[in-house]
PDB file of C-alpha atoms in Angstrom:
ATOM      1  CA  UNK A 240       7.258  -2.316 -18.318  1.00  0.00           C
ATOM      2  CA  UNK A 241       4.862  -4.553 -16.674  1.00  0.00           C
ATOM      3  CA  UNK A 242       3.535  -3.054 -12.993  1.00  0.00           C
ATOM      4  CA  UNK A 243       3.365  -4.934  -9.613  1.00  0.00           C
ATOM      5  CA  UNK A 244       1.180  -8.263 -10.660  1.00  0.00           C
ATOM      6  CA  UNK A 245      -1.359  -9.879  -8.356  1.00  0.00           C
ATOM      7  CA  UNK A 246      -3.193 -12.713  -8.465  1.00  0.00           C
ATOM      8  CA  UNK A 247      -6.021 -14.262  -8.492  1.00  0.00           C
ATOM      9  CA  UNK A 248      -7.841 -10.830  -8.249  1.00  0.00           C
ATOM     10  CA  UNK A 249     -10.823 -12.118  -6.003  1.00  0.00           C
ATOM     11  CA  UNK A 250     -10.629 -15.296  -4.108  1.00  0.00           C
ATOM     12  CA  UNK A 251     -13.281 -16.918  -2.195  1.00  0.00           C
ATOM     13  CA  UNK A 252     -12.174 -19.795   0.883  1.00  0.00           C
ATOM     14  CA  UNK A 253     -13.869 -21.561   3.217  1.00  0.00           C
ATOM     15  CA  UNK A 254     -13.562 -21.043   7.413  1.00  0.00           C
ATOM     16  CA  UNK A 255     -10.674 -24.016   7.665  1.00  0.00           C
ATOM     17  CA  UNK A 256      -9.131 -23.304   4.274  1.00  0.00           C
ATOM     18  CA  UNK A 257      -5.456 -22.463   3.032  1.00  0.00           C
ATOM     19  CA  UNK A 258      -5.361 -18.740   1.057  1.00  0.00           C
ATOM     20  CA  UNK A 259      -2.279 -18.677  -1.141  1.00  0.00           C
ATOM     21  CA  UNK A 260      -2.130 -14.958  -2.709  1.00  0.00           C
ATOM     22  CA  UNK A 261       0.926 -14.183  -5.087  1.00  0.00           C
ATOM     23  CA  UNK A 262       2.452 -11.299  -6.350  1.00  0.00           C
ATOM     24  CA  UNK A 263       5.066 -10.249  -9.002  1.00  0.00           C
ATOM     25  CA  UNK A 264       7.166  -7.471  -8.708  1.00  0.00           C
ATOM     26  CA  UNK A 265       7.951  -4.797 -11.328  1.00  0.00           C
ATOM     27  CA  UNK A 266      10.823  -5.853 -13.550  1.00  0.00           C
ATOM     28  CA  UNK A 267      13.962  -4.384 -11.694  1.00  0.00           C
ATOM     29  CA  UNK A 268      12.585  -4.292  -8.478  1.00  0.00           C
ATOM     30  CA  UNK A 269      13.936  -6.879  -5.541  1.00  0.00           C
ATOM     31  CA  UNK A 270      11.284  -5.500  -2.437  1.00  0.00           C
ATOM     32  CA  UNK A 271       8.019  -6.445  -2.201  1.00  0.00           C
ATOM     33  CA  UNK A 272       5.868  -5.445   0.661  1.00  0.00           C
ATOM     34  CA  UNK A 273       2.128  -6.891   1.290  1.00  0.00           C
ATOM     35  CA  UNK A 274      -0.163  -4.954   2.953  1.00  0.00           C
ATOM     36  CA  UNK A 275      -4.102  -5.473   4.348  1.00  0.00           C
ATOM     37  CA  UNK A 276      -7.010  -3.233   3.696  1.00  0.00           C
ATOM     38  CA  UNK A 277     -10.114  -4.155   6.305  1.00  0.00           C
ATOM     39  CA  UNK A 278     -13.397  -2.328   5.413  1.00  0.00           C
ATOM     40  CA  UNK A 279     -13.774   0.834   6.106  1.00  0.00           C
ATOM     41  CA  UNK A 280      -9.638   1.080   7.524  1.00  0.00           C
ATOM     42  CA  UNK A 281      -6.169   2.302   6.512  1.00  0.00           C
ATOM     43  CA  UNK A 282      -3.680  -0.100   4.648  1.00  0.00           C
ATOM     44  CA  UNK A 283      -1.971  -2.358   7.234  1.00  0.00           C
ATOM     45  CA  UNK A 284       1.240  -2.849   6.877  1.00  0.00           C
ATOM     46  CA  UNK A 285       2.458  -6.822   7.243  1.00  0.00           C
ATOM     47  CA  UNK A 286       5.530  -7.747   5.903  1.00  0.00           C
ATOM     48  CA  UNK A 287       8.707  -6.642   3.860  1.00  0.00           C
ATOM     49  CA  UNK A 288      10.940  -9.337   1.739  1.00  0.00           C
ATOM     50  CA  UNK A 289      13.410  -9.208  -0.440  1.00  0.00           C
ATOM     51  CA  UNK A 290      14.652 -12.417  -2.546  1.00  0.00           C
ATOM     52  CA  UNK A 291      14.967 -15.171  -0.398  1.00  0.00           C
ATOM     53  CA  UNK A 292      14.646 -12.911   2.984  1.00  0.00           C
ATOM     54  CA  UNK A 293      11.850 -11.934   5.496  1.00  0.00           C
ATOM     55  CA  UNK A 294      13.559  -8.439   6.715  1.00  0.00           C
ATOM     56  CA  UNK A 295      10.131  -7.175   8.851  1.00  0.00           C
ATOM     57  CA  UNK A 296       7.381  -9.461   9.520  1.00  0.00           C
ATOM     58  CA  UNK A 297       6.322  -6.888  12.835  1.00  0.00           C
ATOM     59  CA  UNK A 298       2.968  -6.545  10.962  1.00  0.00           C
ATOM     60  CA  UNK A 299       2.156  -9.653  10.299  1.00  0.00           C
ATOM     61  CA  UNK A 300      -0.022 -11.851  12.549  1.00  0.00           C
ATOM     62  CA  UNK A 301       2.017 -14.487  14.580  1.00  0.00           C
ATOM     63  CA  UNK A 302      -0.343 -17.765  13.929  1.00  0.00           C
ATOM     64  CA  UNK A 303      -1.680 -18.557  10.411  1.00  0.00           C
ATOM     65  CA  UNK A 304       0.069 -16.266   8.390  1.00  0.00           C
ATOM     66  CA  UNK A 305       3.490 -16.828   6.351  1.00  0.00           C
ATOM     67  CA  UNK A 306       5.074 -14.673   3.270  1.00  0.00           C
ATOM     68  CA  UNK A 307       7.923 -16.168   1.256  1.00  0.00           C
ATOM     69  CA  UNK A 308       9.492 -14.503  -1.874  1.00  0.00           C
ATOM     70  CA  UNK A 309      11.852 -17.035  -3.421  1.00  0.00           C
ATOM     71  CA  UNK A 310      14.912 -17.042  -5.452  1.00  0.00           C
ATOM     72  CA  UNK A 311      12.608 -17.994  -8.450  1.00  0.00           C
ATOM     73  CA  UNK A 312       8.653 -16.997  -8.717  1.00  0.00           C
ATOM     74  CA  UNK A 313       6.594 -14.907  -7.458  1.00  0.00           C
ATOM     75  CA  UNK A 314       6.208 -13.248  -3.327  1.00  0.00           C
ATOM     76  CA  UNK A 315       3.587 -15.696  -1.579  1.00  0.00           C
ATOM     77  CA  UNK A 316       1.618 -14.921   1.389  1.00  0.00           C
ATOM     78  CA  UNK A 317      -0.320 -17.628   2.690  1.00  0.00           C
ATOM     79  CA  UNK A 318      -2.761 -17.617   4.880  1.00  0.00           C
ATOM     80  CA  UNK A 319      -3.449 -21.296   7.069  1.00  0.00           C
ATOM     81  CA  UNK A 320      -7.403 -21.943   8.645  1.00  0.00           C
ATOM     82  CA  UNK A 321      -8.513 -19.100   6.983  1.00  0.00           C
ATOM     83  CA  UNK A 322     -11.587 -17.201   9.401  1.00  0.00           C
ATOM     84  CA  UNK A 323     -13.796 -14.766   8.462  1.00  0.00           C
ATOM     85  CA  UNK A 324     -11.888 -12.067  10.324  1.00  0.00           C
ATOM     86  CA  UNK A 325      -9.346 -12.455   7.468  1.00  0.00           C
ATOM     87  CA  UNK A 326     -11.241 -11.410   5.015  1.00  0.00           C
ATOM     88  CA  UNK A 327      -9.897  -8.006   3.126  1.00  0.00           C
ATOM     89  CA  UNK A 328      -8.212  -7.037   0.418  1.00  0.00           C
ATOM     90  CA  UNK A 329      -4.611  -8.303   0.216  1.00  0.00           C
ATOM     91  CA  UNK A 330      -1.854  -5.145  -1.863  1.00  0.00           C
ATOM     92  CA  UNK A 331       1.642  -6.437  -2.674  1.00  0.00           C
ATOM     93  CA  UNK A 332       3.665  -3.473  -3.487  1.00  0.00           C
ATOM     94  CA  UNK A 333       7.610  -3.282  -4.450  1.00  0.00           C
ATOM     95  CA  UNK A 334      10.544  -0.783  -4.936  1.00  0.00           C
ATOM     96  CA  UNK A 335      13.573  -0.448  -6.170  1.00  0.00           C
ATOM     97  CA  UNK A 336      15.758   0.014  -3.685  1.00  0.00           C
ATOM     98  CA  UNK A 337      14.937   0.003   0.567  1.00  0.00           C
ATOM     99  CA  UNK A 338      12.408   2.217   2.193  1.00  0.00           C
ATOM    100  CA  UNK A 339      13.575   5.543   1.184  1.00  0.00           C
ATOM    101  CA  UNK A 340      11.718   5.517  -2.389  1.00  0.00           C
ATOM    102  CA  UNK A 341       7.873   5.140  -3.539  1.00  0.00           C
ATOM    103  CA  UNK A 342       6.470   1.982  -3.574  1.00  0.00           C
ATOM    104  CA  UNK A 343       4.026   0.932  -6.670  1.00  0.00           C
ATOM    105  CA  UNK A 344       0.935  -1.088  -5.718  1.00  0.00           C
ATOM    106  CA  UNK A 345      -0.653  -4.139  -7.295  1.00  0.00           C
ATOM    107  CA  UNK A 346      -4.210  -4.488  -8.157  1.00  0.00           C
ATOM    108  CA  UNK A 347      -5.113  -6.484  -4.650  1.00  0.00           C
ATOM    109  CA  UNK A 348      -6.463  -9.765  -4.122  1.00  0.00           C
ATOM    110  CA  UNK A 349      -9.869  -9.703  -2.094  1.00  0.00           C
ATOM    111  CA  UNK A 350     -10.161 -12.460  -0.118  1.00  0.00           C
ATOM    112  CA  UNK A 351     -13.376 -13.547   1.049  1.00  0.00           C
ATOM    113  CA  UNK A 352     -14.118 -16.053   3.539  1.00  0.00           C
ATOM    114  CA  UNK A 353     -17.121 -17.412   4.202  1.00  0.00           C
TER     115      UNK A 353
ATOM    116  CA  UNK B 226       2.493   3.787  18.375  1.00  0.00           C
ATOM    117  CA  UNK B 227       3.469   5.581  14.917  1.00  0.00           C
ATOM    118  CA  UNK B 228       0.112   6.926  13.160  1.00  0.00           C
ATOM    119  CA  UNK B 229      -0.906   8.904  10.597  1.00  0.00           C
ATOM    120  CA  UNK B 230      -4.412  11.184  10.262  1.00  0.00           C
ATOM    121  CA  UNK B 231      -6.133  12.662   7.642  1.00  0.00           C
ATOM    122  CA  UNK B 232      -8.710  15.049   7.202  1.00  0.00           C
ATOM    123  CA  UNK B 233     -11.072  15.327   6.284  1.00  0.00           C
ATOM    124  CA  UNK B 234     -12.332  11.803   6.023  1.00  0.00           C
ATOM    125  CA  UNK B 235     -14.363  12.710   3.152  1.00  0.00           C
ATOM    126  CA  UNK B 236     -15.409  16.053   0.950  1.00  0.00           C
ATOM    127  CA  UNK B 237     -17.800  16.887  -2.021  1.00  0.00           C
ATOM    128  CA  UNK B 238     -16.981  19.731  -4.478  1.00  0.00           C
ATOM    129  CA  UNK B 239     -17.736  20.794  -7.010  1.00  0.00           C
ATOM    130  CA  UNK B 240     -16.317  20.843 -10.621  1.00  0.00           C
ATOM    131  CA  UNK B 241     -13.669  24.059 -10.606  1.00  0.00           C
ATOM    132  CA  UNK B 242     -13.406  23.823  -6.770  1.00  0.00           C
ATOM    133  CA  UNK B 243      -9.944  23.717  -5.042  1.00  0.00           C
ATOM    134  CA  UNK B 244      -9.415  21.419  -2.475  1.00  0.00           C
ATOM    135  CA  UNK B 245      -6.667  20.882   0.193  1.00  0.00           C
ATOM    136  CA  UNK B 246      -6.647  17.677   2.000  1.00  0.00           C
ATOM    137  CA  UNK B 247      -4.561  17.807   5.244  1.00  0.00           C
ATOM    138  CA  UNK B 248      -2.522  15.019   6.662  1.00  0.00           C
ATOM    139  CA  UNK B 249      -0.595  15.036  10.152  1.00  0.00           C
ATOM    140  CA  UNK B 250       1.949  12.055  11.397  1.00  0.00           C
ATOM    141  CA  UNK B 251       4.104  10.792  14.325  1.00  0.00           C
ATOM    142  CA  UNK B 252       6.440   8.521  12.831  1.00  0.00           C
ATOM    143  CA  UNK B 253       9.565   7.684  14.931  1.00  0.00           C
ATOM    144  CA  UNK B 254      12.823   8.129  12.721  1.00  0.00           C
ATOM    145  CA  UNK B 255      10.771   9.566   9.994  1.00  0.00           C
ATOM    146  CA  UNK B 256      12.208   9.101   6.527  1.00  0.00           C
ATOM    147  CA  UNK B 257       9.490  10.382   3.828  1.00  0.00           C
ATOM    148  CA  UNK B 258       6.009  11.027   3.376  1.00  0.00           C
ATOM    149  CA  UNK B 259       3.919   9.796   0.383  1.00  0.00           C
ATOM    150  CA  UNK B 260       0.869  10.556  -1.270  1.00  0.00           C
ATOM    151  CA  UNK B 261      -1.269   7.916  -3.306  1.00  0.00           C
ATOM    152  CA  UNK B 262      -4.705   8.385  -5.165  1.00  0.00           C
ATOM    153  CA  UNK B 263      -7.034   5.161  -4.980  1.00  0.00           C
ATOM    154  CA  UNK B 264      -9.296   4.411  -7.330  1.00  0.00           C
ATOM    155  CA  UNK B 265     -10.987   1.186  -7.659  1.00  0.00           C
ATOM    156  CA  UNK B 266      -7.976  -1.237  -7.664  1.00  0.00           C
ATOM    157  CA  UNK B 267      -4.390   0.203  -6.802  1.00  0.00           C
ATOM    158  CA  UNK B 268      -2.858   2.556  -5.214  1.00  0.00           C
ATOM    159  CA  UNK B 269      -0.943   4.958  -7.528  1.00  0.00           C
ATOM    160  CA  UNK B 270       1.674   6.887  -6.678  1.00  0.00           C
ATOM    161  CA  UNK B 271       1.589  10.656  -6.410  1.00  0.00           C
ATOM    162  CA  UNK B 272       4.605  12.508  -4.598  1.00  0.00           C
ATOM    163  CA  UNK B 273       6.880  11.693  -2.196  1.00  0.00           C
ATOM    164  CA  UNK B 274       8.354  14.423  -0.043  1.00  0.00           C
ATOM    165  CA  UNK B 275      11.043  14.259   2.459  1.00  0.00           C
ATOM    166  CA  UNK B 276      12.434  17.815   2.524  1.00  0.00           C
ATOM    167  CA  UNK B 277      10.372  20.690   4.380  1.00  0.00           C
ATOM    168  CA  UNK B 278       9.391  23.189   2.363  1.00  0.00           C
ATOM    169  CA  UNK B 279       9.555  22.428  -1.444  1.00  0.00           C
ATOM    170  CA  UNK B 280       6.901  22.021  -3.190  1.00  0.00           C
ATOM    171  CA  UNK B 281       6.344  18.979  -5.701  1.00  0.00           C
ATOM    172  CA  UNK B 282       3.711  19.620  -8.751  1.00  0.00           C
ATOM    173  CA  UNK B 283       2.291  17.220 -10.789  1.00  0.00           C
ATOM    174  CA  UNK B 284      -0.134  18.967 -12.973  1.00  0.00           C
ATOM    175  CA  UNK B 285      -3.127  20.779 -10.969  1.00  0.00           C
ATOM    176  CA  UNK B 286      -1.612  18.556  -8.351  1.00  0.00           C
ATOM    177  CA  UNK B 287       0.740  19.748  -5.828  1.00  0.00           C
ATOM    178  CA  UNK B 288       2.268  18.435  -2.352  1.00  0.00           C
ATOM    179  CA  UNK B 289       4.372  20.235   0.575  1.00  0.00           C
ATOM    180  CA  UNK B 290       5.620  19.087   3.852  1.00  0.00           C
ATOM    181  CA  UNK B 291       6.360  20.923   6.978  1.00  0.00           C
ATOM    182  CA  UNK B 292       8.675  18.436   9.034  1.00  0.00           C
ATOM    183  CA  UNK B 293       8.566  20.994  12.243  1.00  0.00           C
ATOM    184  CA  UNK B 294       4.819  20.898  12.553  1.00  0.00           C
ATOM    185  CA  UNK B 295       4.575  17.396  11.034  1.00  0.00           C
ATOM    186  CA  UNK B 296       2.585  17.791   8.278  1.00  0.00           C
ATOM    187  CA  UNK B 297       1.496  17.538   4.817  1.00  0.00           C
ATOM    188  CA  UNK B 298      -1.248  19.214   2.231  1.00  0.00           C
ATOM    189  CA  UNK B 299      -2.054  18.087  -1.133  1.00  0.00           C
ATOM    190  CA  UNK B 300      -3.507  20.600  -3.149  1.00  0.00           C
ATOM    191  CA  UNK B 301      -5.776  20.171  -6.457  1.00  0.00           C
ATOM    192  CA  UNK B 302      -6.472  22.720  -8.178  1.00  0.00           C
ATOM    193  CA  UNK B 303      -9.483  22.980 -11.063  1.00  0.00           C
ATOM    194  CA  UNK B 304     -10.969  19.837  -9.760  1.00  0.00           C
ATOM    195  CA  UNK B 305     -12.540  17.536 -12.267  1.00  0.00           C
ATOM    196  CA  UNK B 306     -14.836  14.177 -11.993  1.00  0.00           C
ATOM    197  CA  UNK B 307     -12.006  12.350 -12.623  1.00  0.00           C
ATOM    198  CA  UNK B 308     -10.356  13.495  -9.234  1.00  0.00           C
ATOM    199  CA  UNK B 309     -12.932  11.706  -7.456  1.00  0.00           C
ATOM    200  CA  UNK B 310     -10.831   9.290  -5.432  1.00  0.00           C
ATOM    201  CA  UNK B 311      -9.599   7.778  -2.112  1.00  0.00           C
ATOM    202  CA  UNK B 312      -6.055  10.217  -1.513  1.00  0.00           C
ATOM    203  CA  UNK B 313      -3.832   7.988   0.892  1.00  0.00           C
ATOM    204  CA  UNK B 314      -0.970   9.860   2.936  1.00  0.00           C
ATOM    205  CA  UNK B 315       2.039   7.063   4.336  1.00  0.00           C
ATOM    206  CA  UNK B 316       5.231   8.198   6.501  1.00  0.00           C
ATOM    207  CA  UNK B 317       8.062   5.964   5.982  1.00  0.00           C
ATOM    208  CA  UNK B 318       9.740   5.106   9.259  1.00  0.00           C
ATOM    209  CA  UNK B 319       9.042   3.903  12.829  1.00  0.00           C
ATOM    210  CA  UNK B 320       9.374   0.883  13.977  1.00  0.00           C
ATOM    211  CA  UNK B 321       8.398  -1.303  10.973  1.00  0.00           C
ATOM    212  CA  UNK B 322       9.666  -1.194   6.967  1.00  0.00           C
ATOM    213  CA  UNK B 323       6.579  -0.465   5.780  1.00  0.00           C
ATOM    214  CA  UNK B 324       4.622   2.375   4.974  1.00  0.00           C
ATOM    215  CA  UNK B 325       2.374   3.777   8.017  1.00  0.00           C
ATOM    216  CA  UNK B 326      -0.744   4.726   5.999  1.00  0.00           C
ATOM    217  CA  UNK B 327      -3.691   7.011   7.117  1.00  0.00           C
ATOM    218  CA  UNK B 328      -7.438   6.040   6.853  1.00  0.00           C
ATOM    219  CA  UNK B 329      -7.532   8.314   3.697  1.00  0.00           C
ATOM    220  CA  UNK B 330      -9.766  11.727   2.629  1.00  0.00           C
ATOM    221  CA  UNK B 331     -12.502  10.392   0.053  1.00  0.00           C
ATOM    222  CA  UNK B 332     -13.036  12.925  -2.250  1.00  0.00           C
ATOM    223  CA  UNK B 333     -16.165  12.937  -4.494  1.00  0.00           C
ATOM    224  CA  UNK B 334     -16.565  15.799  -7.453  1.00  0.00           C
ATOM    225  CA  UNK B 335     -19.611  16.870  -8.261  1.00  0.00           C
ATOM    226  CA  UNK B 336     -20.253  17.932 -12.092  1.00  0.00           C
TER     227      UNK B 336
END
């Protein structure tokens, strides 16, 4: 059984650029959560979907930033005009069921602007 | 605001040591509290714990939570190298779906 899939692993955008990070679920699993890890900080909650739904976006920044997880494919979160402030590493993570069970990480994407 | 500390931020041991990491949390309608170990890529999953008082044991591992004094430990016991890690405490709860994390304890063991 496959675990949470992210990719790319390491991406590198330019100050003006579109970030598109993607992430797979484990096989069973309909919840998928991304969080943000800044240097030297705590993961940062941002956003909770499942299939075809954005049920919290409270952590997720209001300009620039959108998450979709469609009926087909993998969760997207995309990132518009990309600044070097956004630069961090990027976890999806998913569960079975809602927020009363562990969630299982992905590798990250680090995303580095320059 | 819902938050979550740990302590200590970081520790060196050595080989054979015990260590107890501590974690504390305000978390408005709290549901669970989870404990991750972080190497260099993802978080993997430990324990979760939402009952006070019962302890979970993985191993040398172990995990309790005192929901009165809102609180965790994770306990290792016989540490080796390998232990050397980033532990990560999250509440589930508050205001938001997603897991409140702390800033972590970074744990380095010494052969």
């Amino acid at each position: 059984n496959a675990g949470v899939m992210q990719n790319p692993r390491h991406l590198v955008r330019r100050r003006g650029q579109e970030a598109r990070l993607r992430c797979s679920p484990m096989k069973g699993h309909s919840h998928v959560y991304w969080y943000r890890q800044l240097p030297e900080e705590g993961l940062k909650f941002m956003v909770y979907l499942q299939k075809e739904n954005i049920i919290d976006e409270s952590g997720m920044p209001k300009e620039r930033f959108s998450a979709e997880f469609p009926k087909e494919g993998p969760s997207i979160l995309r990132i518009q005009q990309v600044v070097r402030g956004d630069s961090a590493a990027y976890f999806c993570a998913s569960s079975p069921q809602t927020l009363i069970g562990e969630q299982y990480f992905g590798p990250g994407t680090r995303l580095t602007v320059t | 605001e819902d938050k979550v500390v740990q302590s200590p931020l970081s520790l060196v041991v050595h080989e054979g040591d015990t260590v107890t990491l501590n974690c504390s949390y305000e978390v408005t309608n709290f549901r669970s509290l989870l404990w991750y170990k972080q190497e260099k890529k993802a978080p993997t999953f430990l324990f979760m714990l939402t009952s006070s008082g019962i302890e979970k044991k993985s191993g040398r591992l172990s995990s309790i939570l005192d929901k009165k004094e809102l609180f965790s430990i994770l306990n290792i016991t016989a540490t080796q190298t390998g232990d050397s890690a980033i532990y990560l405490c999250a509440a589930a709860g508050g205001g938001a779906d997603g897991l409140t994390f702390g800033k972590g304890t970074h744990l380095i063991i010494q052969p």
